[in-house]
Coordinates of C-alpha atoms and ligand atoms in Angstrom, one line a residue:
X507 CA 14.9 -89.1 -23.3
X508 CA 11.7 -88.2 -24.3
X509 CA 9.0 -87.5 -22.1
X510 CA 5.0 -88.0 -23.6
X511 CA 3.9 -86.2 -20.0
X512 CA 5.1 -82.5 -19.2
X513 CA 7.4 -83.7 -16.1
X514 CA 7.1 -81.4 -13.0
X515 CA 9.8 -78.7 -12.2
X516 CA 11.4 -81.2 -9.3
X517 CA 11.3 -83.9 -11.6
X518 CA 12.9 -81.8 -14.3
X519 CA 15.9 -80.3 -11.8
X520 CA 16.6 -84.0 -10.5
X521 CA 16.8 -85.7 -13.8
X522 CA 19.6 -82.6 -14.6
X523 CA 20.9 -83.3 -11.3
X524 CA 21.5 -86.6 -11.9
X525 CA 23.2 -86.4 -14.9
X526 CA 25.5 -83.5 -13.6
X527 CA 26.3 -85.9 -11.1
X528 CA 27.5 -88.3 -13.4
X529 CA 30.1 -85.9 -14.8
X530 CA 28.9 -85.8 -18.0
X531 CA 28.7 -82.3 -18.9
X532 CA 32.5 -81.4 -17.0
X533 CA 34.6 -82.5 -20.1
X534 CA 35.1 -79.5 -22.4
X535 CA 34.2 -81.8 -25.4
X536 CA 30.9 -81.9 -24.3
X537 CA 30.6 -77.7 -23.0
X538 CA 32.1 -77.0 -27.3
X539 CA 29.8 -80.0 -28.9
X540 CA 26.9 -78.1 -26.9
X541 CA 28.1 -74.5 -27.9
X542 CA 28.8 -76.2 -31.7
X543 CA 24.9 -77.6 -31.5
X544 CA 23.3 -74.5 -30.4
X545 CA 25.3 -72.8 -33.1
X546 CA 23.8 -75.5 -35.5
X547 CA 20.7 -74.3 -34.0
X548 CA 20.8 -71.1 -34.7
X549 CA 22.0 -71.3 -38.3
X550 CA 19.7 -73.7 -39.6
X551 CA 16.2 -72.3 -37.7
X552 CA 17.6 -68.4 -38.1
X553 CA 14.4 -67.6 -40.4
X554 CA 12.1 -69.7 -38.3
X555 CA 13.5 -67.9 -35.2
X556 CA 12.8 -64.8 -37.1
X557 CA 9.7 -65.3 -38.0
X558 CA 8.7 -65.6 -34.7
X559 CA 10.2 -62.5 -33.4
X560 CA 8.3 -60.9 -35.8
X561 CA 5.2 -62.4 -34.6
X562 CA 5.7 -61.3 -31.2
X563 CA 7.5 -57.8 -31.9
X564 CA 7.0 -57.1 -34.9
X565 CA 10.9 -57.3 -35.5
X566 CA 12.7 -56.8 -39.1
X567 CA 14.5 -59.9 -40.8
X568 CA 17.6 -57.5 -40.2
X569 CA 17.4 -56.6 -36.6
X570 CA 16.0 -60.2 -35.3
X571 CA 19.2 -61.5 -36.8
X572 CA 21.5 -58.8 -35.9
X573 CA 20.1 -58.0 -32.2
X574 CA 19.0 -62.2 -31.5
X575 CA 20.5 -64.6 -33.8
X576 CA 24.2 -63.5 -35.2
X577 CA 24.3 -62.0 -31.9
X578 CA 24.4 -65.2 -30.0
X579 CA 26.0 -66.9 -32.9
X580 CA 28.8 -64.1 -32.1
X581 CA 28.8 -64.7 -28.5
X582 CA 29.2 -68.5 -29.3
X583 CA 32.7 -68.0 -31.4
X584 CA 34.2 -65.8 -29.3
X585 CA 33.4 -68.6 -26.4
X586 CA 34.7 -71.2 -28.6
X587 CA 37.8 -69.0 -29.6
X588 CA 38.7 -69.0 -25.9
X589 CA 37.2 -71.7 -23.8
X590 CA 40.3 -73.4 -23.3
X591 CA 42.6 -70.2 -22.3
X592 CA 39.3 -69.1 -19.4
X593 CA 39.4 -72.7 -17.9
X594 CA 43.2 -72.7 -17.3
X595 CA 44.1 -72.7 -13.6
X596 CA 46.0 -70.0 -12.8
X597 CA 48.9 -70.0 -10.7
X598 CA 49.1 -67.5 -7.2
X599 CA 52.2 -66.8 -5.6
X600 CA 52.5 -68.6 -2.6
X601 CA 54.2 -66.6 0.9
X602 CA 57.4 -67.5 2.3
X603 CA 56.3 -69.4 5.4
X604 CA 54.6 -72.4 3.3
X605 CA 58.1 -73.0 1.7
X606 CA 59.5 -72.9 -1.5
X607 CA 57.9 -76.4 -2.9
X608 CA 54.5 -75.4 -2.3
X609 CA 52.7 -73.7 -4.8
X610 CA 49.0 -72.4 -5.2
X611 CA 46.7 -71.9 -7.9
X612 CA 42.6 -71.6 -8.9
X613 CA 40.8 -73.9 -10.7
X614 CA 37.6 -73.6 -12.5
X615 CA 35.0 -75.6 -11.7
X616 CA 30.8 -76.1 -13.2
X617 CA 28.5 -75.2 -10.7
X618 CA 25.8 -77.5 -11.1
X619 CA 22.3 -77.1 -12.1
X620 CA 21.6 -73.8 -13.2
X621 CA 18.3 -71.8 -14.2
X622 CA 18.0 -68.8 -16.7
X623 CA 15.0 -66.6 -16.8
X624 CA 14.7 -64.4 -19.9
X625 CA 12.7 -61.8 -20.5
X626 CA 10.0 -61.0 -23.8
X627 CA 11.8 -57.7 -25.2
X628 CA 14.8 -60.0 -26.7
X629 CA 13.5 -63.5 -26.3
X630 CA 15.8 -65.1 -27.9
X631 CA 18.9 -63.4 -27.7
X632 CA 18.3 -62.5 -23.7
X633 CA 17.9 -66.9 -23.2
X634 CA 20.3 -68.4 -25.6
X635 CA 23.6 -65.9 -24.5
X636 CA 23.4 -66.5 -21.1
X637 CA 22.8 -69.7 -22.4
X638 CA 26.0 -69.9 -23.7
X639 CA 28.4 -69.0 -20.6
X640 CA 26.3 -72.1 -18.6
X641 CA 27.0 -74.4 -21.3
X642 CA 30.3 -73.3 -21.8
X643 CA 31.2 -73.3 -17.9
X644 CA 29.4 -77.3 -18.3
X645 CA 26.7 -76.8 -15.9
X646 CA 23.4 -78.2 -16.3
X647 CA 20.6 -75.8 -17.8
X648 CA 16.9 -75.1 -16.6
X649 CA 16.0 -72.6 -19.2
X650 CA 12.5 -70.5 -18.7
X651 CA 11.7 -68.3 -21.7
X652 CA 8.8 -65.6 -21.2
X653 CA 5.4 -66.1 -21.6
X654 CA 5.0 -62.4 -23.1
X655 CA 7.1 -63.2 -26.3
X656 CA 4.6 -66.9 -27.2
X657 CA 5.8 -67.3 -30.6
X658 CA 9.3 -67.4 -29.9
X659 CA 9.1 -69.0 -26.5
X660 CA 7.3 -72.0 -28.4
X661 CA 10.3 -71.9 -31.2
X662 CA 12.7 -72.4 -28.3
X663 CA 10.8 -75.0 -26.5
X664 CA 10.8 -76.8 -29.8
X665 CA 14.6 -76.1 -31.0
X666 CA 16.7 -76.7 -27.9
X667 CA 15.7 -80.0 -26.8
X668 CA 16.2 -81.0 -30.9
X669 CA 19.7 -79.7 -30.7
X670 CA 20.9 -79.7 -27.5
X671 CA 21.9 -83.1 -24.8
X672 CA 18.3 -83.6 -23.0
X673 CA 19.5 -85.0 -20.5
X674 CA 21.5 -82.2 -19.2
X675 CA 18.9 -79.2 -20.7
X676 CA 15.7 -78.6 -20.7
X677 CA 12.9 -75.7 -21.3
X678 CA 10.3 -75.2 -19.0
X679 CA 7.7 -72.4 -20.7
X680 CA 4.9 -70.4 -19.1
X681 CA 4.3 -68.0 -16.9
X682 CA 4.3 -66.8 -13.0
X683 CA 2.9 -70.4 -11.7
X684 CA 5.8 -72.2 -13.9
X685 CA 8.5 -70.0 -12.6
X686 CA 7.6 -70.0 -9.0
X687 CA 7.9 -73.6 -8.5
X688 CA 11.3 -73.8 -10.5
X689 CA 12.3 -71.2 -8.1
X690 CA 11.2 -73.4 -5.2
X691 CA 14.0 -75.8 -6.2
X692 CA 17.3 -76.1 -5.0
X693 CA 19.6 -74.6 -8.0
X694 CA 23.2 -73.4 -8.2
X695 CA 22.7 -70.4 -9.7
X696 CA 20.1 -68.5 -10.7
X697 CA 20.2 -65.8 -13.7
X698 CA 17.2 -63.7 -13.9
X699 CA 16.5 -60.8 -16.6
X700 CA 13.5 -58.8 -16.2
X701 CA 12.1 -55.9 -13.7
X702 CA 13.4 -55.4 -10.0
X703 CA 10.0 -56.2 -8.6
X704 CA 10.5 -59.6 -9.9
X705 CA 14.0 -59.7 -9.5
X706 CA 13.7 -59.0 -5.7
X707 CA 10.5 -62.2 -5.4
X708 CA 13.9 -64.5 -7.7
X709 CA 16.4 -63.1 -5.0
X710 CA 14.2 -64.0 -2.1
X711 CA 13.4 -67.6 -4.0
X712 CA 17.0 -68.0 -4.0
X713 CA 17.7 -66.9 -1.0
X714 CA 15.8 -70.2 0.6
X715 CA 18.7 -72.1 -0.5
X716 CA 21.7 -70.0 -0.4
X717 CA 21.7 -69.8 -4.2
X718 CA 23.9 -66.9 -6.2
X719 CA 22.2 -65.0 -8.0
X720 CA 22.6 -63.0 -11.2
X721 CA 20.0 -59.8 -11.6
X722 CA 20.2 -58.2 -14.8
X723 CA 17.7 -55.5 -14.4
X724 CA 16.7 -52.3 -16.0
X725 CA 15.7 -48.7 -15.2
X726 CA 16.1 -45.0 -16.6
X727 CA 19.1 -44.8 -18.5
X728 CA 20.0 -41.3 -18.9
X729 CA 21.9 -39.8 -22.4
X730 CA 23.9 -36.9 -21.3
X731 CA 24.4 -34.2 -24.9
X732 CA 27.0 -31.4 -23.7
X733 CA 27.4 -28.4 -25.4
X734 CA 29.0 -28.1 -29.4
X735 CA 28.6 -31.2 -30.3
X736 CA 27.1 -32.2 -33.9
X737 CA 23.8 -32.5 -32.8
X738 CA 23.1 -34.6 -36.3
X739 CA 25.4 -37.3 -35.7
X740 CA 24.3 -37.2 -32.2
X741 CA 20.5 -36.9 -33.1
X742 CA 21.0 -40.1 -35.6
X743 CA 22.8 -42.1 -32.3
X744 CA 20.6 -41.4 -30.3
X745 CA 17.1 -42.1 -32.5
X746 CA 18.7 -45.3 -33.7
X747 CA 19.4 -46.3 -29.8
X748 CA 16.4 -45.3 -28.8
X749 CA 13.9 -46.3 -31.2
X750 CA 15.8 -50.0 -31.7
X751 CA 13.1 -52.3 -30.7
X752 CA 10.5 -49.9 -30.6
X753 CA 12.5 -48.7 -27.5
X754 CA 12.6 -51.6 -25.7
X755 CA 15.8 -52.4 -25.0
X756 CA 17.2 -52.2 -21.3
X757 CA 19.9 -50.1 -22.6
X758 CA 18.3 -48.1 -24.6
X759 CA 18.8 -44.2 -23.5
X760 CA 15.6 -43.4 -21.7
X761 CA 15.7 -40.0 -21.5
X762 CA 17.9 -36.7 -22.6
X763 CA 19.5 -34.5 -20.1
X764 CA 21.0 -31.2 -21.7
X765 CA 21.1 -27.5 -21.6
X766 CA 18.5 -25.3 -22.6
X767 CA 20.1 -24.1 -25.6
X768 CA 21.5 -27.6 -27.3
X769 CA 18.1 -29.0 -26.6
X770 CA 16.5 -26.2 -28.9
X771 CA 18.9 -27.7 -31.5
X772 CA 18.5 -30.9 -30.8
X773 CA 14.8 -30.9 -31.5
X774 CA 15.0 -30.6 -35.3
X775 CA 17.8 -32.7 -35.6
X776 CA 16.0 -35.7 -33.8
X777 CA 13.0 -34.8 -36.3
X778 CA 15.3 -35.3 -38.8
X779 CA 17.2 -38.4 -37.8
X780 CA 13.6 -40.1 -37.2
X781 CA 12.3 -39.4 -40.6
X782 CA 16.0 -40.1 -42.2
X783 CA 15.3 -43.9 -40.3
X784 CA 11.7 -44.8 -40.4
X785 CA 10.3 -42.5 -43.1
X786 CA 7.6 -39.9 -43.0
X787 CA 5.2 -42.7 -41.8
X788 CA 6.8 -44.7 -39.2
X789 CA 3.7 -47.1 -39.2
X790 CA 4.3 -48.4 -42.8
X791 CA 8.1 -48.8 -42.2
X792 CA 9.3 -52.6 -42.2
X793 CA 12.3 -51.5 -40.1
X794 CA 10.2 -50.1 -36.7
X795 CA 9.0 -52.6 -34.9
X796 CA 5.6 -52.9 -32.3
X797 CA 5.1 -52.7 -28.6
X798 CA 4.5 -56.3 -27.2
X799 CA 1.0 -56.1 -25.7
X800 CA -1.9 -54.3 -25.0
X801 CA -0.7 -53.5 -21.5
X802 CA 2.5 -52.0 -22.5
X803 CA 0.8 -50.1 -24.5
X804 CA -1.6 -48.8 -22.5
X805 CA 0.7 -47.9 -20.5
X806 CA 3.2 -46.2 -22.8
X807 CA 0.0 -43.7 -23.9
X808 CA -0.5 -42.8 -20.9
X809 CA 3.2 -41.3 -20.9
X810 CA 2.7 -39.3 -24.3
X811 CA 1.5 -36.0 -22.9
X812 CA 4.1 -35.9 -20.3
X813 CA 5.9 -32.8 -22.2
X814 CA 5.5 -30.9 -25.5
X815 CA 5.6 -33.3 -28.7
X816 CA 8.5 -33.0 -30.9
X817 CA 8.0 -36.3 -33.2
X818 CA 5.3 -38.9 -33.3
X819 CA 2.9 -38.7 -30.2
X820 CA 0.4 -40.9 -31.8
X821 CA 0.0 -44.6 -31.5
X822 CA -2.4 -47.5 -32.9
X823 CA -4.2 -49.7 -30.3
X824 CA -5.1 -52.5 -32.6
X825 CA -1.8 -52.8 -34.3
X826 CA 0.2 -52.1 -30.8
X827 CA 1.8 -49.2 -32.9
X828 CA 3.1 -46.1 -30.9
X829 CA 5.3 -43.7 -33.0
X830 CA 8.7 -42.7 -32.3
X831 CA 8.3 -40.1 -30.4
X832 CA 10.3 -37.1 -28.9
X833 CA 8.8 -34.6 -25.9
X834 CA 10.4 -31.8 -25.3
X835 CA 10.2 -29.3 -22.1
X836 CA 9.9 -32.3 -20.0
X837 CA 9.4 -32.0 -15.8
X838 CA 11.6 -34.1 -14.1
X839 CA 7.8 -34.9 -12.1
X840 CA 6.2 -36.0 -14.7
X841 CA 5.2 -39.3 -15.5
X842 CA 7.2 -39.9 -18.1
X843 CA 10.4 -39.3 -15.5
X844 CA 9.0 -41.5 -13.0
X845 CA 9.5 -45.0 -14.4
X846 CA 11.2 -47.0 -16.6
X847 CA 10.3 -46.3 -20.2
X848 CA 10.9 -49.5 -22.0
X849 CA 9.5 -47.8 -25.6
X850 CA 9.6 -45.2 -28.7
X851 CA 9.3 -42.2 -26.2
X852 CA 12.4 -40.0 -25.8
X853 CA 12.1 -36.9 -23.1
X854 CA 14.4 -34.6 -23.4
X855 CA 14.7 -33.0 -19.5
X856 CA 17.0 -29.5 -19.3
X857 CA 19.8 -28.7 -16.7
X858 CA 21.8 -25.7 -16.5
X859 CA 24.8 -27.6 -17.3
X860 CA 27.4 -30.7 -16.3
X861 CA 27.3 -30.2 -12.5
X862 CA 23.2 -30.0 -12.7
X863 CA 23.4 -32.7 -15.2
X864 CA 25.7 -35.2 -12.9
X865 CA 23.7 -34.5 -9.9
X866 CA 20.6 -35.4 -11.5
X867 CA 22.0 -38.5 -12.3
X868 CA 23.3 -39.0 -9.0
X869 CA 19.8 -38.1 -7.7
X870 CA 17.9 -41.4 -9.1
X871 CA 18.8 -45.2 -8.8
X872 CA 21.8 -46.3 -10.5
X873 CA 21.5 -46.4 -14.4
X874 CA 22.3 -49.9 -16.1
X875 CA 23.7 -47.6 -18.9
X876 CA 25.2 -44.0 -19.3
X877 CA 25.6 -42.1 -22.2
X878 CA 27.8 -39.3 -22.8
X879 CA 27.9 -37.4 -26.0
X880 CA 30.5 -34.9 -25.8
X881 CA 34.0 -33.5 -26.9
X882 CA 35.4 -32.7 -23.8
X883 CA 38.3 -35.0 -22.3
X884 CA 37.3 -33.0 -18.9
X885 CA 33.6 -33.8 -18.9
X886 CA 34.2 -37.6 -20.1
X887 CA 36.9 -37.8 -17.1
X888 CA 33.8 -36.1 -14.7
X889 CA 31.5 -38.0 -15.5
X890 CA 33.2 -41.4 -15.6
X891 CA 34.7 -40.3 -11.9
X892 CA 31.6 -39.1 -10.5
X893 CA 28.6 -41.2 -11.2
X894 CA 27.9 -44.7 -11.4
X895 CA 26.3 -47.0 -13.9
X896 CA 26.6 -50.8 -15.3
X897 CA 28.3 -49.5 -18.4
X898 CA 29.0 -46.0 -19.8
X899 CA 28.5 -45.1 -23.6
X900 CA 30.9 -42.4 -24.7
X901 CA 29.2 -41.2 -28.3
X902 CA 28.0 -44.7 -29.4
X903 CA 24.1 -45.9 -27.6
X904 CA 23.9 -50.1 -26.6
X905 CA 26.9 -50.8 -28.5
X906 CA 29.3 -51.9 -25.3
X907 CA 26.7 -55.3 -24.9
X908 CA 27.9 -56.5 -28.2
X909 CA 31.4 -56.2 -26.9
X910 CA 32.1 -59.8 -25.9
X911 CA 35.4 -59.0 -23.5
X912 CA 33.3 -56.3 -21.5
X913 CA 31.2 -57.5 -18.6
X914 CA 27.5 -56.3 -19.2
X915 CA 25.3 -55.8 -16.1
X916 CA 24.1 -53.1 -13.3
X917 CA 25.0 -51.7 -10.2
X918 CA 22.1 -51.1 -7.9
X919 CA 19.1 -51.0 -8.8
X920 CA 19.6 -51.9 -11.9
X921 CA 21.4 -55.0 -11.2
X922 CA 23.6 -57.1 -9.6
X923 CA 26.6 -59.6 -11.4
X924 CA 27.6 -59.8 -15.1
X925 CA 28.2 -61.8 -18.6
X926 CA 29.0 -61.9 -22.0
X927 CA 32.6 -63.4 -23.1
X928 CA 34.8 -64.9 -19.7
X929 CA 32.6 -62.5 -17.3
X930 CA 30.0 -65.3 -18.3
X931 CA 32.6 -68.0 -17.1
X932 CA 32.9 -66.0 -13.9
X933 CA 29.3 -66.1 -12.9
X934 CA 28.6 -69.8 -14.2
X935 CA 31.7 -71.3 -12.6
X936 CA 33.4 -71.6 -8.9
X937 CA 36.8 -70.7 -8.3
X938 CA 38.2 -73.0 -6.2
X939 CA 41.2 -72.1 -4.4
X940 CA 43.9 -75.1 -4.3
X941 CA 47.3 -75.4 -2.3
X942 CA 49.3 -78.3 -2.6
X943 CA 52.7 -79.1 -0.5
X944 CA 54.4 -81.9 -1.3
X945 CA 54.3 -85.1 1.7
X946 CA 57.8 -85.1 1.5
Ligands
NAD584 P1 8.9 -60.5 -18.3 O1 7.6 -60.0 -17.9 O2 9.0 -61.3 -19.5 O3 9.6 -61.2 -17.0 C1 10.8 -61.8 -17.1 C2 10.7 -63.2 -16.6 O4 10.2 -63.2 -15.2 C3 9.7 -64.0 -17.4 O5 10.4 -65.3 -17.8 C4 8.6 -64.2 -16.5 O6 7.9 -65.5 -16.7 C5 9.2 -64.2 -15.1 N1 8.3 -63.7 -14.1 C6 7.3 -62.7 -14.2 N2 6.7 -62.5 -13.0 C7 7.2 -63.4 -12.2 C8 7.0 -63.7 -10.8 N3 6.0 -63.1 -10.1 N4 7.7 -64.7 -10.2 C9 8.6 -65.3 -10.9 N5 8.9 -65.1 -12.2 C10 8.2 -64.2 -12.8 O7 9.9 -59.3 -18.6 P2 10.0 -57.8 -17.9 O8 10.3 -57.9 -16.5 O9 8.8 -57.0 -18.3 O10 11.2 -57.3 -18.7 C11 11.4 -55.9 -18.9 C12 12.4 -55.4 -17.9 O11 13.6 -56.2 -18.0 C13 12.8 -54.0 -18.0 O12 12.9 -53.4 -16.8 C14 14.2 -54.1 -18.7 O13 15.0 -53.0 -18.5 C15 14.7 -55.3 -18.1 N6 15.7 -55.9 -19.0 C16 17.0 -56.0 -18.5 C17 18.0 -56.5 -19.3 C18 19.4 -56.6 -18.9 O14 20.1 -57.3 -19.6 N7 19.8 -56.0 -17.9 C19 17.6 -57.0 -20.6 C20 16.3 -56.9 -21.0 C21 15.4 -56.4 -20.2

C-alpha cells in the first residue's frame, strides 16, 4: 500500500487490524520471511544505519554495529534457529478423573496488533529487537521510534516499510502528541522502553483497554567491588560498562559501592583503564561517543560536583561532550545518588562492607541490573539470595542482554515483563490452554 497522506493512528491500527484478521501474518512462513527481510534490512542499510547513529550519538562504526545492528541481526538467527521448537504445543499431564483418552496441551497463539515504543539511547537496536519477538510471534506491528534520536528515527521510518509487509507494519514517528493518540487505541500489547514517569502515563493508556503491558525501565544500577579483587581487570570492566555509550545505557553500572580501602585502589586503576580506552583526550577519541541533547547535558553538569573528581569532570556544551568521569567520596545525598544517571559519570559511594553494601541496595528501588565483582562463592551466594534485580552481573557489566536464552527486564521500579530469545515469544504470544476428550 502506499499512502501519499500521513494516515491517522486509528486509521493506521485498523488497517493492521484488518489484515491480522485476515490471518495473514499466523503462518510461520510469513513471521521467518519478515525476520529474513528485516535481516536483509539490516545488512544492506548497516552503514546508512550507522551513520545515523553517529549523527544522533555520536556513535563509532564499531559500537553502532556491535551494540544496534549485528546485535539485532544476532537476535534474528537465534529466532530463526528456533522458531519452530518455541511454537510447539506442549503436552500437560492430564488428572485421573478426565480419563485416560483425554489429553491436554498449550498452544501458542499471535496476539494481535501490537505497539513498541523505543527509546533514543539505542534507537535502533531498542525498536528492531523487540521488533523481532512480535514478528516472530506473527502479530501485527505499530512501531514508534523516538523523537530524541531524529536521524535514526527517520532511517527507520524510511527502511521498514521498504523491507517489511505494509500491510501488517508500520512506523509512526514523532513525539509526545504522536504517542498519546496511538496509546488511545485499542492494542494487544503494548511494549514500552523509556523512564517510569512515562512508563506509568503507557500503563494507565493501556490500562483503558485491559491491554498487557511490557515496561522495560531503568534506574540506578549499583556495581558491588568486594575486597581482593584485581582492581585492574575490574577497573577496565567496569570503565568499558560504564562509559559504553557515553554512559547511557540502561544497564550500565550507575554507581560503585565498596569499602573504604578498595575504593582508594580503585581510583588509580579506573584512571588508568579510562586513559587505556579513550586516550589522554577523551574528546578527540573516535571510540567515546556524545550525550544526546542539550538537556541531558545540562542536566548531567549539574551532577559533576557531586563528590571529589577522579577522572574527567569537564564537558563541552557546544559539542554535547562530557568526559568520562569518576567522583570519589561520594554522599549517598547527593545529587548525583538521587536519580538515574544515564551518562559518563561513575560515583564511587563507600560501605563498611557486604552487609552495609546489601542493605544499601536493598534501601533504593529495585535495580534493572546488579553487578558483583568478587572472588567469594559466599558473597556471590549472599548477594544473589538477598537482593533483587532484573539481572545480576557476576564480573562481566551489560553482557547478560546479549545473551539471547536469558530473559532481560526489571523487577519493580525498574520494570515489569521480559524479552530477548523465547522470553520474547512469551510476552508477544498467548498461551492458550486446550483439552480435548474424545465424543466417544
Ligand atoms: P525517550 O525520551 O526517547 O522516551 C521513550 C519513548 O517514550 C519515546 O518513543 C517517546 O516518544 C515516548 N514518550 C515520551 N514522553 C511521552 C509521553 N508523555 N507519553 C507517551 N509517550 C511518551 O527515552 P527516555 O525515557 O529518556 O529513555 C531513557 C530511560 O529509558 C532511562 O531511564 C533508561 O534506563 C531507560 N531504558 C531502559 C531500557 C531497558 O531495556 N530496560 C533500555 C534503554 C533505556
Amino acid at each position: 500500500m502506499n499512502h501519499s497522506t500521513p494516515e491517522q493512528p486509528a486509521d493506521i491500527v485498523a488497517r493492521l487490524r484488518a489484515t491480522y484478521r485476515t490471518g495473514r501474518t499466523k503462518p510461520v512462513e510469513w513471521r521467518t520471511g519478515q525476520l529474513g527481510r528485516l535481516r536483509a534490512m539490516l545488512t544492506e542499510n548497516g552503514d546508512a544505519l550507522a551513520a545515523a547513529l553517529h549523527a544522533d550519538l555520536g556513535k563509532s562504526a564499531t559500537e553502532a554495529y556491535r551494540t544496534e545492528i549485528d546485535f539485532t541481526v544476532r537476535e534474528i538467527d537465534h529466532t530463526l534457529d528456533h522458531l519452530a521448537e518455541w511454537l510447539r504445543p506442549e503436552p500437560a499431564p492430564v488428572p485421573a478423573h478426565l480419563g485416560a483418552d483425554a489429553t491436554a496441551w498449550t498452544q501458542v497463539e499471535p496476539l494481535g496488533v501490537v505497539l513498541v515504543i523505543a527509546p533514543w539511547n539505542y534507537p535502533a537496536q531498542l525498536l528492531l529487537a523487540p521488533m523481532v519477538g512480535a514478528l516472530a510471534s506473527g502479530n501485527a506491528v505499530v512501531a514508534k521510534p523516538s523523537e530524541l534520536a531524529p536521524a535514526t528515527s527517520a532511517a527507520l521510518a524510511r527502511l521498514i516499510p521498504a523491507y517489511l509487509d505494509t500491510d501488517a507494519v508500520a512506523v509512526v514517528e514523532g513525539g509526545v502528541p504522536q504517542t498519546t493518540a496511538l496509546l488511545a487505541e485499542r492494542f494487544d500489547h503494548v511494549f514500552y522502553t523509556g523512564n517510569g514517569t512515562v512508563g506509568r502515563v503507557v500503563m494507565r493508556a493501556a490500562a483503558e483497554h485491559l491491554t498487557p503491558v511490557t515496561l522495560e525501565l531503568g534506574g540506578k544500577s549499583p556495581a558491588f567491588v568486594d575486597r581482593g579483587t584485581d582492581l585492574d581487570v575490574v577497573a577496565d570492566r567496569l570503565a568499558r560498562g560504564k562509559f559504553l555509550n557515553a554512559g547511557q545505557t540502561c544497564v550500565a553500572p550507575d554507581y560503585v559501592l565498596t569499602d573504604p580501602d578498595t575504593a582508594a585502589a580503585l581510583e588509580p586503576a579506573l584512571e588508568r583503564a579510562v586513559e587505556a580506552l579513550y586516550g589522554t583526550d577523551p574528546a578527540a577519541s573516535p571510540e567515546y561517543g556524545r550525550i544526546i541533547n542539550e538537556r541531558h547535558f545540562d542536566r548531567l553538569s549539574g551532577l559533576l560536583d557531586s563528590g571529589r573528581t577522579v577522572v574527567g569532570g569537564t564537558g563541552d556544551r557546544a559539542s554535547k561532550y562530557i568526559a568520562p568521569t569518576v567522583l570519589a567520596d561520594v554522599d549517598p545525598e547527593s545529587p548525583v545518588m538521587r536519580e538515574e544517571i544515564f551518562g559518563p559519570v561513575l560515583p564511587i559511594v563507600t560501605v563498611p562492607g557486604l552487609d552495609a553494601a546489601i542493605d544499601f541496595i536493598n534501601d533504593r528501588d529495585k535495580p534493572l541490573a546488579l553487578y558483583v565483582f568478587t572472588e567469594s562463592d559466599g558473597t556471590r551466594e549472599r548477594i544473589a539470595a538477598e537482593t533483587s534485580s532484573g539481572g545480576l552481573g557476576y564480573g562481566l557489566p551489560l553482557a547478560h542482554l546479549t545473551v539471547s536464552d536469558l530473559p532481560f527486564g526489571g523487577v519493580g521500579e525498574s520494570g515489569t515483563g521480559s524479552y530477548h530469545g523465547r522470553w520474547s515469544i512469551e510476552t508477544f504470544s498467548h498461551r492458550k490452554a486446550v483439552l480435548s476428550k474424545p465424543l466417544h
